[in-house]
PDB file of C-alpha atoms in Angstrom:
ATOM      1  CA  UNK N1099     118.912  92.377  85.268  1.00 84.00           C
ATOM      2  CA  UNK N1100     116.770  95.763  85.312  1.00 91.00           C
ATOM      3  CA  UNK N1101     116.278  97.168  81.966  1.00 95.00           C
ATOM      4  CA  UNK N1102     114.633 100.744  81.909  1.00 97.00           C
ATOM      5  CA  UNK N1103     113.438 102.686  79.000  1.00 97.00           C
ATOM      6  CA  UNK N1104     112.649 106.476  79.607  1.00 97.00           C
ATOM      7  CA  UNK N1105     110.237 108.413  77.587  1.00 97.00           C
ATOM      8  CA  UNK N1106     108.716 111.515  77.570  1.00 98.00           C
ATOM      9  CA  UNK N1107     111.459 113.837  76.367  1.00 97.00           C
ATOM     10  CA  UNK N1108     110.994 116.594  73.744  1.00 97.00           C
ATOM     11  CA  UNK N1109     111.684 120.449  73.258  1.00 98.00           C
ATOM     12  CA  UNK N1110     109.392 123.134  75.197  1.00 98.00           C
ATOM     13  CA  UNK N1111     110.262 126.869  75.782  1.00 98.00           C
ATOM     14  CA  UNK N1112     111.288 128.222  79.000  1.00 98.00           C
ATOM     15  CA  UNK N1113     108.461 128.316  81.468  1.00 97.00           C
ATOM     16  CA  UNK N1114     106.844 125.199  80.151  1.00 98.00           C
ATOM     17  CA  UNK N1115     106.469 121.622  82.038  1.00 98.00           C
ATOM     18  CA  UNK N1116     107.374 118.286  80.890  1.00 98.00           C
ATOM     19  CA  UNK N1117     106.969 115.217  82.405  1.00 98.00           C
ATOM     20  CA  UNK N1118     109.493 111.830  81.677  1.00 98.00           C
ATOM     21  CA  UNK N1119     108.655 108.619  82.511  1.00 98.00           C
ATOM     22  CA  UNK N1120     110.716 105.697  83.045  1.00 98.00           C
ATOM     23  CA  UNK N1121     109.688 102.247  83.038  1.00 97.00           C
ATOM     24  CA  UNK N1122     111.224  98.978  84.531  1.00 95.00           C
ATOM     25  CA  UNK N1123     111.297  95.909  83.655  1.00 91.00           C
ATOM     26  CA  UNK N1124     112.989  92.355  84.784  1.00 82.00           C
ATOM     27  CA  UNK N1125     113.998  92.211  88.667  1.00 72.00           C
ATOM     28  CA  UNK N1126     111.263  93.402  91.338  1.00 83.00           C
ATOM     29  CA  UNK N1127     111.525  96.809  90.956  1.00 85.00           C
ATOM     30  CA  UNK N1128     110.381  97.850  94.425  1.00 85.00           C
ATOM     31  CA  UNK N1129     113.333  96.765  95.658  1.00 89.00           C
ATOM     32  CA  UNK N1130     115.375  99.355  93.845  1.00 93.00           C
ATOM     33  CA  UNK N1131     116.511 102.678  94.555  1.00 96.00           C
ATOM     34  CA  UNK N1132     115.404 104.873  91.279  1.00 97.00           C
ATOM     35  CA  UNK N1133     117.505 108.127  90.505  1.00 97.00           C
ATOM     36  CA  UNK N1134     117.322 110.903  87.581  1.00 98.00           C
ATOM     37  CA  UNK N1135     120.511 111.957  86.149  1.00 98.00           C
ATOM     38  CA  UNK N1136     120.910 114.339  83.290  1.00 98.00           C
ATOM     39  CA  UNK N1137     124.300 115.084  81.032  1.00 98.00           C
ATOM     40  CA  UNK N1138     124.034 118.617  79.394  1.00 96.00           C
ATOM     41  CA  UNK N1139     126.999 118.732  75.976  1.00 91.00           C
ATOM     42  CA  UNK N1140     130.387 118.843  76.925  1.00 90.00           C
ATOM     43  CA  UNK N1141     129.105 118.413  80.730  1.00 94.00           C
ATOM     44  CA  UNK N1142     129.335 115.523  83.209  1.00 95.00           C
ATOM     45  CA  UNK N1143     126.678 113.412  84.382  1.00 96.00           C
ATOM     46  CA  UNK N1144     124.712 115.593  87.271  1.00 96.00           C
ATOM     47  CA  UNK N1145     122.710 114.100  89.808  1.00 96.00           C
ATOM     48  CA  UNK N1146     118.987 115.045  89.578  1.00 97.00           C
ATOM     49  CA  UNK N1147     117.075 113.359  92.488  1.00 96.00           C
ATOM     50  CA  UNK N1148     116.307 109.805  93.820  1.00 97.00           C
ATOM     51  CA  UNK N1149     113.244 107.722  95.382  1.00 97.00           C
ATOM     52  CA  UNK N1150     113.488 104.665  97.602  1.00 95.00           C
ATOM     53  CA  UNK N1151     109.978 102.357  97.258  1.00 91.00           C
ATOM     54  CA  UNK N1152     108.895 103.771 100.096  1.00 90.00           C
ATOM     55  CA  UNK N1153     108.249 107.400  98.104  1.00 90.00           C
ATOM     56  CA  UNK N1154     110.678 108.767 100.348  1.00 92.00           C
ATOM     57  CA  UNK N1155     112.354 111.223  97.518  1.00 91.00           C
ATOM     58  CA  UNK N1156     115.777 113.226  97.584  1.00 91.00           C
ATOM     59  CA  UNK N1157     116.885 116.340  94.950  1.00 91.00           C
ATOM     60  CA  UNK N1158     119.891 118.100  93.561  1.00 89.00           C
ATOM     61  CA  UNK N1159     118.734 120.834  95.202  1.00 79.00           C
ATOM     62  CA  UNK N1160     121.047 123.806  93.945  1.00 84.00           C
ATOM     63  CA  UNK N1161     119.295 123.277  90.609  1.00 83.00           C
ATOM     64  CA  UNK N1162     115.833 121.940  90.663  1.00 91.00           C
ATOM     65  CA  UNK N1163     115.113 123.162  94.083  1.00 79.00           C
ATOM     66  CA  UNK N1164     110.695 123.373  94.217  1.00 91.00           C
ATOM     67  CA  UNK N1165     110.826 123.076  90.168  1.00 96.00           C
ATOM     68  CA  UNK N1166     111.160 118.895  89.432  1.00 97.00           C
ATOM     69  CA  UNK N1167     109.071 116.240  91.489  1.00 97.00           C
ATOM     70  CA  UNK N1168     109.947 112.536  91.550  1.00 97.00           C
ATOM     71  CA  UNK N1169     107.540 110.364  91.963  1.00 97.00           C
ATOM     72  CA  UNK N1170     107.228 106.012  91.529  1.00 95.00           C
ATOM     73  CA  UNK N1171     104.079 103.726  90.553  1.00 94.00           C
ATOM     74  CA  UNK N1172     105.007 100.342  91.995  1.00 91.00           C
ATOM     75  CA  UNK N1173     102.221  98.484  90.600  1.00 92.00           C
ATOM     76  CA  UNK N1174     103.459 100.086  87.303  1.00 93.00           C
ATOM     77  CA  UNK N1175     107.268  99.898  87.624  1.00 94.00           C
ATOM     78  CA  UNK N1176     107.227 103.314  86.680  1.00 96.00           C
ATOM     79  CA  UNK N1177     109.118 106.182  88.068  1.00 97.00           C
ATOM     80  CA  UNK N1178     107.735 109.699  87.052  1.00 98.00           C
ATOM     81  CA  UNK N1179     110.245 113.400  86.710  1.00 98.00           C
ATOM     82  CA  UNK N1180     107.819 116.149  86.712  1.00 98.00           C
ATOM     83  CA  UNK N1181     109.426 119.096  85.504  1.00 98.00           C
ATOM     84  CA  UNK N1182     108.136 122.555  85.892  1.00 98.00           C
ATOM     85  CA  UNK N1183     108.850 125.974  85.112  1.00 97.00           C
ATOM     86  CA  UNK N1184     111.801 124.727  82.593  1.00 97.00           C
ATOM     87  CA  UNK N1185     114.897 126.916  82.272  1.00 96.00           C
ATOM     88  CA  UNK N1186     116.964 126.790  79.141  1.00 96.00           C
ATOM     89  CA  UNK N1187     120.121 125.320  81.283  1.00 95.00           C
ATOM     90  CA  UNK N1188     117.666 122.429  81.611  1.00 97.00           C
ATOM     91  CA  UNK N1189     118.753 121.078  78.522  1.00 97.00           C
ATOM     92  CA  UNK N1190     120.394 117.978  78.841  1.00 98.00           C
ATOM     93  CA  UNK N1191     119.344 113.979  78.383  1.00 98.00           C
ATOM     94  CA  UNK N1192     117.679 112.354  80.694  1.00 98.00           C
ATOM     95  CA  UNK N1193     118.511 109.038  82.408  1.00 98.00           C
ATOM     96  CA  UNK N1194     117.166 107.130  85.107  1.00 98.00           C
ATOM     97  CA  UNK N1195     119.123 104.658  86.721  1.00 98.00           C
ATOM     98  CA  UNK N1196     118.227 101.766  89.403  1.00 96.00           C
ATOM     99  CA  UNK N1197     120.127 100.588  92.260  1.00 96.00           C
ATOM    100  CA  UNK N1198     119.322  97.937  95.009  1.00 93.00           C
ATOM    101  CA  UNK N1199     118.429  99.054  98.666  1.00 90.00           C
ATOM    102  CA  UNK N1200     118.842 103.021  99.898  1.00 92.00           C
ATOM    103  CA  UNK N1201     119.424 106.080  97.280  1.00 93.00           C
ATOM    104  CA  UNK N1202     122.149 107.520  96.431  1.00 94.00           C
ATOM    105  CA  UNK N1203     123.825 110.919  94.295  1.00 95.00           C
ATOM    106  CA  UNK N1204     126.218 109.205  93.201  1.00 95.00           C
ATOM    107  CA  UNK N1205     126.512 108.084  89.331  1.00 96.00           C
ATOM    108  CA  UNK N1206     128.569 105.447  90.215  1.00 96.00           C
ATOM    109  CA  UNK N1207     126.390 103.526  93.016  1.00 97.00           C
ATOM    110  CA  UNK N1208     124.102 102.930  90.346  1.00 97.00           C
ATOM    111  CA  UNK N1209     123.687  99.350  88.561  1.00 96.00           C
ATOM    112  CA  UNK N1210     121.213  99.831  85.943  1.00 96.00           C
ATOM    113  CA  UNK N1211     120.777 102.967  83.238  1.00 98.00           C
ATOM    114  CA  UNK N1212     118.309 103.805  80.650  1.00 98.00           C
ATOM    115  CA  UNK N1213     119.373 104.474  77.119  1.00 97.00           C
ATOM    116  CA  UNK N1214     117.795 108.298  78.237  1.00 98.00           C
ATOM    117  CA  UNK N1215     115.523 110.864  76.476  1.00 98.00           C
ATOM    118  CA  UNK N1216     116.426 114.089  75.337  1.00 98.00           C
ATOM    119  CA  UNK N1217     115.001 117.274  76.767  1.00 98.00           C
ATOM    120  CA  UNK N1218     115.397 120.796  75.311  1.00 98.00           C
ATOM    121  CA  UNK N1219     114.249 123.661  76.406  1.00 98.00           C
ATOM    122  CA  UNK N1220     114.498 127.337  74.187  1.00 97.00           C
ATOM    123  CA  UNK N1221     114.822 130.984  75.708  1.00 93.00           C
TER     124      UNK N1221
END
């Protein structure tokens, strides 16, 4: 068992950063593949980007292109969404979500979700 917790959410108007944090606990976490997915209302779950424990790091590209940075603390068991220049369409919760071995964008390859944090941004 992995159990994550993500924190870090909040509201912030359009331009501003956030950054959400998600920590692991339970199996060794460097052995899992770490993604970001959010889920704006009435929406389905999007893939935001992944990191292997290597730091090797893949995005959703279409829609956070240059704007959100992954990044994972081993010695932590943390993995880190940093999250600039926020756009109202932004607005969705937050989950990470751990799988063994490679990366993936797909929702369904993953094993383990967070209960995920809640991120709003106003126009």
């Amino acid at each position: 068992q992995v159990q994550l917790v993500e924190s870090g959410g909040g509201l912030v108007q359009a331009g501003d950063s956030l950054r959400l944090f998600c920590a692991a606990s339970g199996r060794t976490f460097s052995n899992y593949a770490m993604g970001w997915f959010r889920q704006a209302p009435w929406k389905g779950r999007e893939f935001v980007g992944a990191i292997v424990f290597s730091g090797i790091t893949t995005y959703n590209s279409d829609s956070v292109k240059g704007r959100f940075t992954i990044s994972r603390n081993n010695a932590k068991n943390t993995v880190y969404l940093q999250m600039n220049n926020l756009k109202p369409e932004d607005t969705a919760i937050y989950y990470c979500a751990a799988r063994w071995g490679i990366s993936s964008r797909s929702k369904d390859e993953y094993t383990y979700w967070g209960q995920g944090t809640q991120v709003t941004v106003s126009s």
